[in-house]
Coordinates of C-alpha atoms in Angstrom, one line a residue:
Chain A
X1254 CA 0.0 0.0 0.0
X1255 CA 0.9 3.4 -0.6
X1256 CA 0.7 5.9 2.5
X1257 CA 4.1 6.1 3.8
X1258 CA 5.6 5.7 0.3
X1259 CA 6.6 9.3 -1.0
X1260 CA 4.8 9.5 -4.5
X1261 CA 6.2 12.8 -6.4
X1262 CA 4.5 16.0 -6.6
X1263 CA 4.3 15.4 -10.5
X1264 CA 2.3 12.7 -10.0
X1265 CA -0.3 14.0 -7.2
X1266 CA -0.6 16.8 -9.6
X1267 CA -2.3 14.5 -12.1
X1268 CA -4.2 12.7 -9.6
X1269 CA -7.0 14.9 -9.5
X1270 CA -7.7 14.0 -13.3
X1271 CA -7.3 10.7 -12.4
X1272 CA -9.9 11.2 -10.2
X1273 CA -12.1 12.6 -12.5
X1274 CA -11.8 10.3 -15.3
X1275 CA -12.5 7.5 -12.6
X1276 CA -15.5 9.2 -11.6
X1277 CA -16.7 9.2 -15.1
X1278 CA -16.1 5.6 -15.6
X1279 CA -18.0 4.5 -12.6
X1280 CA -21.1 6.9 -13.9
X1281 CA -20.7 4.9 -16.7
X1282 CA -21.2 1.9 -15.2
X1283 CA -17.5 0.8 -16.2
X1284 CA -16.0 -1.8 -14.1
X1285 CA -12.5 -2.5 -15.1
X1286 CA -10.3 -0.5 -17.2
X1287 CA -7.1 -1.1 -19.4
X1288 CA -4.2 1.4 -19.4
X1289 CA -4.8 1.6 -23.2
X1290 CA -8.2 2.7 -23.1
X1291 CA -7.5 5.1 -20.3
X1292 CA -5.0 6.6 -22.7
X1293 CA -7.1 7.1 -25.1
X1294 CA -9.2 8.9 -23.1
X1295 CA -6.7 11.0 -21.0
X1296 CA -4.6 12.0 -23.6
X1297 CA -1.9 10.1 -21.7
X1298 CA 0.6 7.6 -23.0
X1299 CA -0.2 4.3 -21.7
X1300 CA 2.8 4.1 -20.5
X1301 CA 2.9 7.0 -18.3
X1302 CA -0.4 6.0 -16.9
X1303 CA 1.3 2.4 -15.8
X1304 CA 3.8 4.3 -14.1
X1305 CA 1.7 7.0 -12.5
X1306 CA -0.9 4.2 -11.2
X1307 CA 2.2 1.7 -10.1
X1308 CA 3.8 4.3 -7.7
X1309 CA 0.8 3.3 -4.7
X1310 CA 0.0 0.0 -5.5
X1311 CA -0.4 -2.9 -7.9
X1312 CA -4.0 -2.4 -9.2
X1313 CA -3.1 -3.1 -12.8
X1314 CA -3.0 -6.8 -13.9
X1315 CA -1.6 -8.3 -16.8
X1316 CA -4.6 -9.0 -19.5
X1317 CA -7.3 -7.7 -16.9
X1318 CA -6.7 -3.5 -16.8
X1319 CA -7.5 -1.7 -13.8
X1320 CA -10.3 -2.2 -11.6
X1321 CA -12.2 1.1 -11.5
X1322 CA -13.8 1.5 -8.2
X1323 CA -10.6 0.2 -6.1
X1324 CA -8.7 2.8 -8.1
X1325 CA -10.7 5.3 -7.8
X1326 CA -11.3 4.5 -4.0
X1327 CA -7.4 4.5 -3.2
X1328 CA -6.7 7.7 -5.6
X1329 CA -9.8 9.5 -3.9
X1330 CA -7.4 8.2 -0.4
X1331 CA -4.4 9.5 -0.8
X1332 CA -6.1 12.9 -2.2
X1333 CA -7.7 12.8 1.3
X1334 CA -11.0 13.4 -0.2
X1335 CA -12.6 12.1 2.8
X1336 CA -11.6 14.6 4.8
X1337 CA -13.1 17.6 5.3
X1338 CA -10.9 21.1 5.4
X1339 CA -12.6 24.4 6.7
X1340 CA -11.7 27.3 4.5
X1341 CA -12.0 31.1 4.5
X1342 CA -12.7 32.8 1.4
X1343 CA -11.3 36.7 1.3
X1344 CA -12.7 38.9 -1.2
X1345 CA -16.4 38.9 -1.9
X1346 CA -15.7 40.5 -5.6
X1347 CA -16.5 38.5 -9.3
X1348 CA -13.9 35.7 -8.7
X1349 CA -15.3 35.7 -4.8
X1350 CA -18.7 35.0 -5.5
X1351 CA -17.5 32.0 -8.6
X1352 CA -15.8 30.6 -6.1
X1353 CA -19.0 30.8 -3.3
X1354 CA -21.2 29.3 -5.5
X1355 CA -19.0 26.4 -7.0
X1356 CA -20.8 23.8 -5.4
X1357 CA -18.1 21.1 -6.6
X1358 CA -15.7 22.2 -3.5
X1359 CA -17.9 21.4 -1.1
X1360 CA -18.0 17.5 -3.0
X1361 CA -14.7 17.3 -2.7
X1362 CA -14.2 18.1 1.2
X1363 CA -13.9 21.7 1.2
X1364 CA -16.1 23.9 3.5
X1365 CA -16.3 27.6 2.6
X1366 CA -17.3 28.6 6.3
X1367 CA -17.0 32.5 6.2
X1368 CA -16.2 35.5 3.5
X1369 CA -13.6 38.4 4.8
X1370 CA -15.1 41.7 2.7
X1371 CA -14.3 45.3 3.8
X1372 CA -16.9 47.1 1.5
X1373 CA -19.6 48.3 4.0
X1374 CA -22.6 46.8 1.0
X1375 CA -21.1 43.4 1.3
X1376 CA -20.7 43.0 4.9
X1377 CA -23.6 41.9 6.7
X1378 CA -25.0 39.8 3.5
X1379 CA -24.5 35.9 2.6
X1380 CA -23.5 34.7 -0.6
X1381 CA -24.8 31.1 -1.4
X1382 CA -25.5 31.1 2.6
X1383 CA -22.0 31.8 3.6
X1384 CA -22.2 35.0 5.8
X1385 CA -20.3 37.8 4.7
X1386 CA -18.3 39.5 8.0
X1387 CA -15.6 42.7 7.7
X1388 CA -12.0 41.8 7.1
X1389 CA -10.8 43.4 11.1
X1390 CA -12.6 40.3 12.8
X1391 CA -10.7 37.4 10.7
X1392 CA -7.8 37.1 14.2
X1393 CA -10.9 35.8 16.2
X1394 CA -12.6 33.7 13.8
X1395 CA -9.2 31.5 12.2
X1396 CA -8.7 30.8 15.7
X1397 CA -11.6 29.7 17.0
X1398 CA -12.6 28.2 14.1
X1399 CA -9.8 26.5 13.4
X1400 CA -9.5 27.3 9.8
X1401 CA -7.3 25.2 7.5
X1402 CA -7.1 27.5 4.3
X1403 CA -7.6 30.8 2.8
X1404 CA -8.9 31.3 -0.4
X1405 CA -7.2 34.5 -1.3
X1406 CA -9.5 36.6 -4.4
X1407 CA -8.0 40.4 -2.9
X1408 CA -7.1 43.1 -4.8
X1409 CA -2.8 43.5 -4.7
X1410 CA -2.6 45.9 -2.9
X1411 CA -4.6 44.2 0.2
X1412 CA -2.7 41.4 0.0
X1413 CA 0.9 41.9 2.1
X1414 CA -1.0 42.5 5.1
X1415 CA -3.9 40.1 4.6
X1416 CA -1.0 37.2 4.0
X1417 CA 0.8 38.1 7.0
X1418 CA -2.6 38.2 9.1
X1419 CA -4.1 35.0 8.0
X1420 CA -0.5 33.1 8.5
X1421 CA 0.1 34.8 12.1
X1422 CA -3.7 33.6 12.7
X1423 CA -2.4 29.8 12.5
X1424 CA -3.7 29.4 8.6
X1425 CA -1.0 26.7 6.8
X1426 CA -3.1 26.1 3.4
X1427 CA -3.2 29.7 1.2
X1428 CA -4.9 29.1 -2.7
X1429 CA -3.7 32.2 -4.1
X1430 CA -6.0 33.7 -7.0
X1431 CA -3.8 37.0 -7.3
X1432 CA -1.1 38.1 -9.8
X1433 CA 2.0 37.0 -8.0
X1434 CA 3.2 34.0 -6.9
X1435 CA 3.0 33.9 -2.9
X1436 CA 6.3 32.3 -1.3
X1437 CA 5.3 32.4 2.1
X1438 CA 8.2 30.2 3.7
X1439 CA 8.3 27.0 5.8
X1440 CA 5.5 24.9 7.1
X1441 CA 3.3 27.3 4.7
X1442 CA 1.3 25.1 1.9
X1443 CA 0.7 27.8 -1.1
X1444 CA -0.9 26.9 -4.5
X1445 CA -0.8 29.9 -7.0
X1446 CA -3.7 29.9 -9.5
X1447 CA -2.9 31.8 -12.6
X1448 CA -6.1 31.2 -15.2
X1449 CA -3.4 34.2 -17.6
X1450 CA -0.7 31.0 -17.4
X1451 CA -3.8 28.7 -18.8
X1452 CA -4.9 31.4 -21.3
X1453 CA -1.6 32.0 -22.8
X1454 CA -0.6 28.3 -23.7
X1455 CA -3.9 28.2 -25.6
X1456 CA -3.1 31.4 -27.6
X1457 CA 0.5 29.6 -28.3
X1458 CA -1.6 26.5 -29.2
X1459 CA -3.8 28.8 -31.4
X1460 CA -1.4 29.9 -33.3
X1461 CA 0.6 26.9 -34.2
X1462 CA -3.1 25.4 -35.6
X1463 CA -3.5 28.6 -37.5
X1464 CA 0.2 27.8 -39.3
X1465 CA -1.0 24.6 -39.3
X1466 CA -3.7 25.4 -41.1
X1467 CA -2.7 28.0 -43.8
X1468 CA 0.6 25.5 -44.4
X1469 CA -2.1 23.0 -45.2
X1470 CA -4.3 24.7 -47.3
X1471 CA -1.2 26.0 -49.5
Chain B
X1432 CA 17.0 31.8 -33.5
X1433 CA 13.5 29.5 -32.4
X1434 CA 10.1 30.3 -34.8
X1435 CA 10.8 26.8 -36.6
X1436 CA 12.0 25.1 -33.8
X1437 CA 9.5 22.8 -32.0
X1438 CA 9.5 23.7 -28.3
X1439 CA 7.9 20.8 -26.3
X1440 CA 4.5 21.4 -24.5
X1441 CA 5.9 20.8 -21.2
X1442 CA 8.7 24.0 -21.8
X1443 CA 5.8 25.9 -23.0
X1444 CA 3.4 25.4 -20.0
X1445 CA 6.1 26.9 -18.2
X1446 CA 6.8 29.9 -20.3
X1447 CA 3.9 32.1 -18.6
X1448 CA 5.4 31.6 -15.6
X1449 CA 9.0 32.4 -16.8
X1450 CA 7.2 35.4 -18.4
X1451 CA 5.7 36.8 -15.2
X1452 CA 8.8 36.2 -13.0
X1453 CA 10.5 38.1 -16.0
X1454 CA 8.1 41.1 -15.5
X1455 CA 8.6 41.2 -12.4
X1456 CA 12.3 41.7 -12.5
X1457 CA 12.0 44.5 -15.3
X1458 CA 10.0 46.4 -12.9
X1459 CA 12.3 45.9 -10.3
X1460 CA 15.2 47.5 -12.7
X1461 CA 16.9 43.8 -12.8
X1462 CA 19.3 43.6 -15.6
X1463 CA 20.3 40.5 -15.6
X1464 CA 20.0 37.3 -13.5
X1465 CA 22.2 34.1 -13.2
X1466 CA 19.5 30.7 -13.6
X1467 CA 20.6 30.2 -10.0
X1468 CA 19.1 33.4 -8.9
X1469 CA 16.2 33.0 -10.7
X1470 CA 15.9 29.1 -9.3
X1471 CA 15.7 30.7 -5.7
X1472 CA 12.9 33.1 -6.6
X1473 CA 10.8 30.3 -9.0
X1474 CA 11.7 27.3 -7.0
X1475 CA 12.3 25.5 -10.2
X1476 CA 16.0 23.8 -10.6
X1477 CA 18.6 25.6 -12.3
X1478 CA 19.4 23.2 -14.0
X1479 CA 15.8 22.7 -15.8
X1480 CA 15.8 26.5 -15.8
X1481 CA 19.0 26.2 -18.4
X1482 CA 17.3 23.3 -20.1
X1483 CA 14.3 25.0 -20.5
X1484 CA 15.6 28.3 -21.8
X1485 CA 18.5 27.1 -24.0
X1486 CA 15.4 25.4 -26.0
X1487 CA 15.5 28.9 -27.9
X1488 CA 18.4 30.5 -28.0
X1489 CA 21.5 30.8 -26.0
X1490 CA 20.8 33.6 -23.9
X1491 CA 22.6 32.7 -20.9
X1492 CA 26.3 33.3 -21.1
X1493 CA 28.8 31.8 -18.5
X1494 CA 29.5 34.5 -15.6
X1495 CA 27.2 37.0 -16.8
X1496 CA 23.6 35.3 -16.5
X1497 CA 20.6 36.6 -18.6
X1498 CA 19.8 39.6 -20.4
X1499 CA 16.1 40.0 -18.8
X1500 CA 15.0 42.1 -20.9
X1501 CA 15.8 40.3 -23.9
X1502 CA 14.5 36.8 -22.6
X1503 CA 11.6 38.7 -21.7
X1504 CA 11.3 40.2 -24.9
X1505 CA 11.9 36.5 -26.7
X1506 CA 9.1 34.1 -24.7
X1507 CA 6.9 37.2 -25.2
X1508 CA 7.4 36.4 -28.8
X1509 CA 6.9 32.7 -28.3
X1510 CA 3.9 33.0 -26.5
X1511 CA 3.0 35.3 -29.4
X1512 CA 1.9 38.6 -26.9
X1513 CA 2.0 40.7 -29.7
X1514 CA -1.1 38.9 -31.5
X1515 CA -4.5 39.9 -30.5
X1516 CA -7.3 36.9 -30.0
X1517 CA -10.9 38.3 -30.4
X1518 CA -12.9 36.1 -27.9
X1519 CA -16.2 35.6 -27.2
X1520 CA -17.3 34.4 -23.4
X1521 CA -20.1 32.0 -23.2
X1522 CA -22.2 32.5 -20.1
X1523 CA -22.6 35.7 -17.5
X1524 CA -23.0 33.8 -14.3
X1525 CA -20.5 34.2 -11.6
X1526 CA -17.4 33.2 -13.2
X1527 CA -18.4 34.8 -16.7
X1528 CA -18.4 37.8 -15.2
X1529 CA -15.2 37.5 -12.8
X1530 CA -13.2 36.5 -16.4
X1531 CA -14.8 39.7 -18.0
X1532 CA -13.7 41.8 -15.4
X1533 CA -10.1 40.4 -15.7
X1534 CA -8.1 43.2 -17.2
X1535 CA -4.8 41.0 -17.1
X1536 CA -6.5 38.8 -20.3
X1537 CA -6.2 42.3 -22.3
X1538 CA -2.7 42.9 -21.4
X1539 CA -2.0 39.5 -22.7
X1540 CA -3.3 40.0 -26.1
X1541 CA -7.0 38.8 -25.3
X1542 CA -10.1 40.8 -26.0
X1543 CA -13.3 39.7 -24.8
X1544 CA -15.7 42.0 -27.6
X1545 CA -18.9 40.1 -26.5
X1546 CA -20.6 37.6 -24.1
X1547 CA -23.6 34.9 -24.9
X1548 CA -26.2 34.3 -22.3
X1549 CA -29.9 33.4 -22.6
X1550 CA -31.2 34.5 -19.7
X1551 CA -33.8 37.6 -20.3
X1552 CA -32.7 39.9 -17.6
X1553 CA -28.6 39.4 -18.4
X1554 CA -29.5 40.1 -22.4
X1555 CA -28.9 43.6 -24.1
X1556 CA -27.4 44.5 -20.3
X1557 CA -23.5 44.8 -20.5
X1558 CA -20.4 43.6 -18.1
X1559 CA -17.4 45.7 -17.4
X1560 CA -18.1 47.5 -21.2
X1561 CA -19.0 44.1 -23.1
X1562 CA -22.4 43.6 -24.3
X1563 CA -24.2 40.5 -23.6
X1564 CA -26.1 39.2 -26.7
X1565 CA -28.3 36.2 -26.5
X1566 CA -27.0 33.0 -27.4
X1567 CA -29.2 31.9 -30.7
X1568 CA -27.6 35.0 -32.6
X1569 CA -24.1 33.6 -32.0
X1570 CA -23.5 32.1 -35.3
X1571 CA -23.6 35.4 -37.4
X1572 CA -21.4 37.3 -34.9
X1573 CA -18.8 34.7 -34.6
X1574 CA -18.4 34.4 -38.5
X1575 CA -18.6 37.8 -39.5
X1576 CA -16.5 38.7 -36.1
X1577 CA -14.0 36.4 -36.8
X1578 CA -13.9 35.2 -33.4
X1579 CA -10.6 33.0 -32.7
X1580 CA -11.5 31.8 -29.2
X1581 CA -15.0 30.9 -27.1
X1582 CA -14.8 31.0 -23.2
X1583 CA -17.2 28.8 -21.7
X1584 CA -18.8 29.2 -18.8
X1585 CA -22.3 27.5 -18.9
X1586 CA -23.7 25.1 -17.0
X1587 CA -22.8 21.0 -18.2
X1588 CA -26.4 20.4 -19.4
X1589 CA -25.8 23.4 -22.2
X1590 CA -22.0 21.7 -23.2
X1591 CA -22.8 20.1 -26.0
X1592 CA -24.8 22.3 -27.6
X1593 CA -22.9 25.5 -27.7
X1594 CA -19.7 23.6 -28.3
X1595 CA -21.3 22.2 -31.3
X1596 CA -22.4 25.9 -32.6
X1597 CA -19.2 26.9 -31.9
X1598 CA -17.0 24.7 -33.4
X1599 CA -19.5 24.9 -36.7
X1600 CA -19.4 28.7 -37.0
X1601 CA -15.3 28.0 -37.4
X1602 CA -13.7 28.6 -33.9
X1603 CA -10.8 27.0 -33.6
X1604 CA -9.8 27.8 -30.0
X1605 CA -11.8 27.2 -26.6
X1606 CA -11.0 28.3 -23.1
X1607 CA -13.3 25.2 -21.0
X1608 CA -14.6 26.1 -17.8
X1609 CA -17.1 23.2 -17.4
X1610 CA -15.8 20.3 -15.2
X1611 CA -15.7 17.9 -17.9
X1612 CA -12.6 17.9 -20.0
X1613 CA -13.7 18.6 -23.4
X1614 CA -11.7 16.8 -26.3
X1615 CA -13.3 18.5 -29.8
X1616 CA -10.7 16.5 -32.3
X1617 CA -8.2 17.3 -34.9
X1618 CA -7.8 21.1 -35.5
X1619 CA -9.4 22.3 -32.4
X1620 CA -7.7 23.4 -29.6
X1621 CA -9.1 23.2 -26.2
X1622 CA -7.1 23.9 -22.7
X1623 CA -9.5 23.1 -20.1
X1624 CA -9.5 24.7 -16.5
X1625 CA -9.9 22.6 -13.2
X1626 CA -10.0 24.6 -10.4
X1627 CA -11.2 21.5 -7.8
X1628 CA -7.8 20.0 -9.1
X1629 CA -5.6 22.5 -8.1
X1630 CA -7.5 22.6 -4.5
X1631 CA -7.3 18.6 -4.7
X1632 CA -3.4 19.6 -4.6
X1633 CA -3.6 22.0 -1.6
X1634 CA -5.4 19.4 -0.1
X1635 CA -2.9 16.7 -0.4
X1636 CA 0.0 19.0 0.3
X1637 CA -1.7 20.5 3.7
X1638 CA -2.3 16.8 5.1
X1639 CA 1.8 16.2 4.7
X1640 CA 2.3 19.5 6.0
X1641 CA 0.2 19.0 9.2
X1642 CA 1.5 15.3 9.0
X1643 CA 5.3 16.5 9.4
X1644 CA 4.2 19.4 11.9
X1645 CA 2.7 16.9 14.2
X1646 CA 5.3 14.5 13.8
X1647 CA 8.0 17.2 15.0
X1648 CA 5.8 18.3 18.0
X1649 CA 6.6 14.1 19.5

């Protein structure tokens, strides 16, 4: 079993779609799986997939494939899907409110508890029932609350000093939606979220179609 | 000199990133910069800093480091910054209007000039400047527009009917927001966004965090 095994952070990076493609299957009413057809699907090479899946465990046999539900059971595992995190979301603006209303968070063990706003029309209100309070309580409320992570949707400008409140309040897990990259040293768990990153790969993709394209159709 | 070159998809989903760190130092009046310099501030190797940078061109000299500007300068090229994509975003709800109120995508070379919804009291309204048309005209506006990218935003059940429309009025580029990966086949390009999956990530990386923190306090 996996667990105590160190599996590399390139690999729990593609868990998650894993995870999803499993979840698929089993709507599907797909029992067992080969490596093959779960390329096909992913966009993976098979044999990546072999050596993603063998790194916690042996669920792949020879001539059988993969049997969905214990994969997606021991994936779902190490994710730590079953258990439940208790987060903060700061900034009730656009991406605030997305990010209220996404109801697939709470599905995956995520609890928006509270939104931090300092606008005096947004205090005082809920979105998607989570109450809205003013920024100066947070201390109080990380603390008692025991809050695991803050969801970070601020303008720049706010965000040096709400960083360095939210860490001093005991917060280890930050998921950065602003600009730049937030190092925030030791024993700190930061995951920067950059949809520009996302945007400009498909422009480069874009463009080498276009060539593609107009090469083609010369 | 790159341009014919191929540059591997994996260098290229790190160019944004190598992009904004690059920004960053041109504002700070940073020159140059030795790949072990910029390894401390990206908390990538320097040796996969070299490998991925000597891809296109032999900017970095021996002793001296690299030129920022001009690296700057040459992913920006790359990434194509200097194109403009005309895009049209698919849905007004909560995260339709956090993208349209993203001025970063316009810096970048993307302009949003309209937004499809259905709903009655979202039509002939407008968000952040960009008028929201309804849906059934899109076909016209995307041909005659020349629209290079849709941005969708709507809800699972409408998927495979607006990707349909749009791929038949001849986009060739789609920014996916839905939470199934979308795969359109040859000569469409599709980068699909997962925001559970990069939480999924925080998720795992929290538990080892906590993990080691507990282990210490034995």
């Amino acid at each position: 079993m996996a667990g105590d095994k160190k599996i590399s952070m390139a690999v729990i990076r593609r868990l998650p779609r894993y995870f999803r493609y499993l979840y698929d299957l089993i709507r599907l009413d797909i029992r067992r799986i080969s490596s093959k057809e779960l390329s096909e699907r992913m966009d993976i090479t098979a044999s990546q997939i072999r050596q993603d899946l063998n790194c916690f465990g042996g669920f792949g046999q020879q001539g059988y494939g993969y049997n969905v539900q214990s994969l997606y059971d021991e994936i779902g595992r190490i994710l730590g899907v079953e258990r439940r995190f208790s987060c903060a979301l700061f900034g009730a603006g656009n991406m605030g409110n997305a990010l209220a209303n996404y109801e697939n968070f709470q599905n995956r063990g995520f609890d928006i508890t509270v939104i931090f706003d300092s606008a005096a029309d947004k205090v005082g209100t809920a979105i998607h029932g989570i109450p809205v309070l003013h920024v100066d309580g947070m201390e109080s409320f990380l603390k008692s609350k025991h809050v695991d992570i803050a969801i970070l949707t601020v303008p720049n400008r706010a965000m040096p000093d709400i960083t360095a409140r939210v860490v001093k309040a005991g917060v280890k897990g930050i998921w950065n939606f602003s600009p730049t990259d937030l190092k925030l040293g030791e024993g700190i768990v930061v995951e920067n979220v950059h949809l520009s990153d996302s945007l400009m790969v498909l422009g480069y993709r874009l463009m080498e179609q276009l060539r593609e394209d107009a090469a083609r159709r010369k």
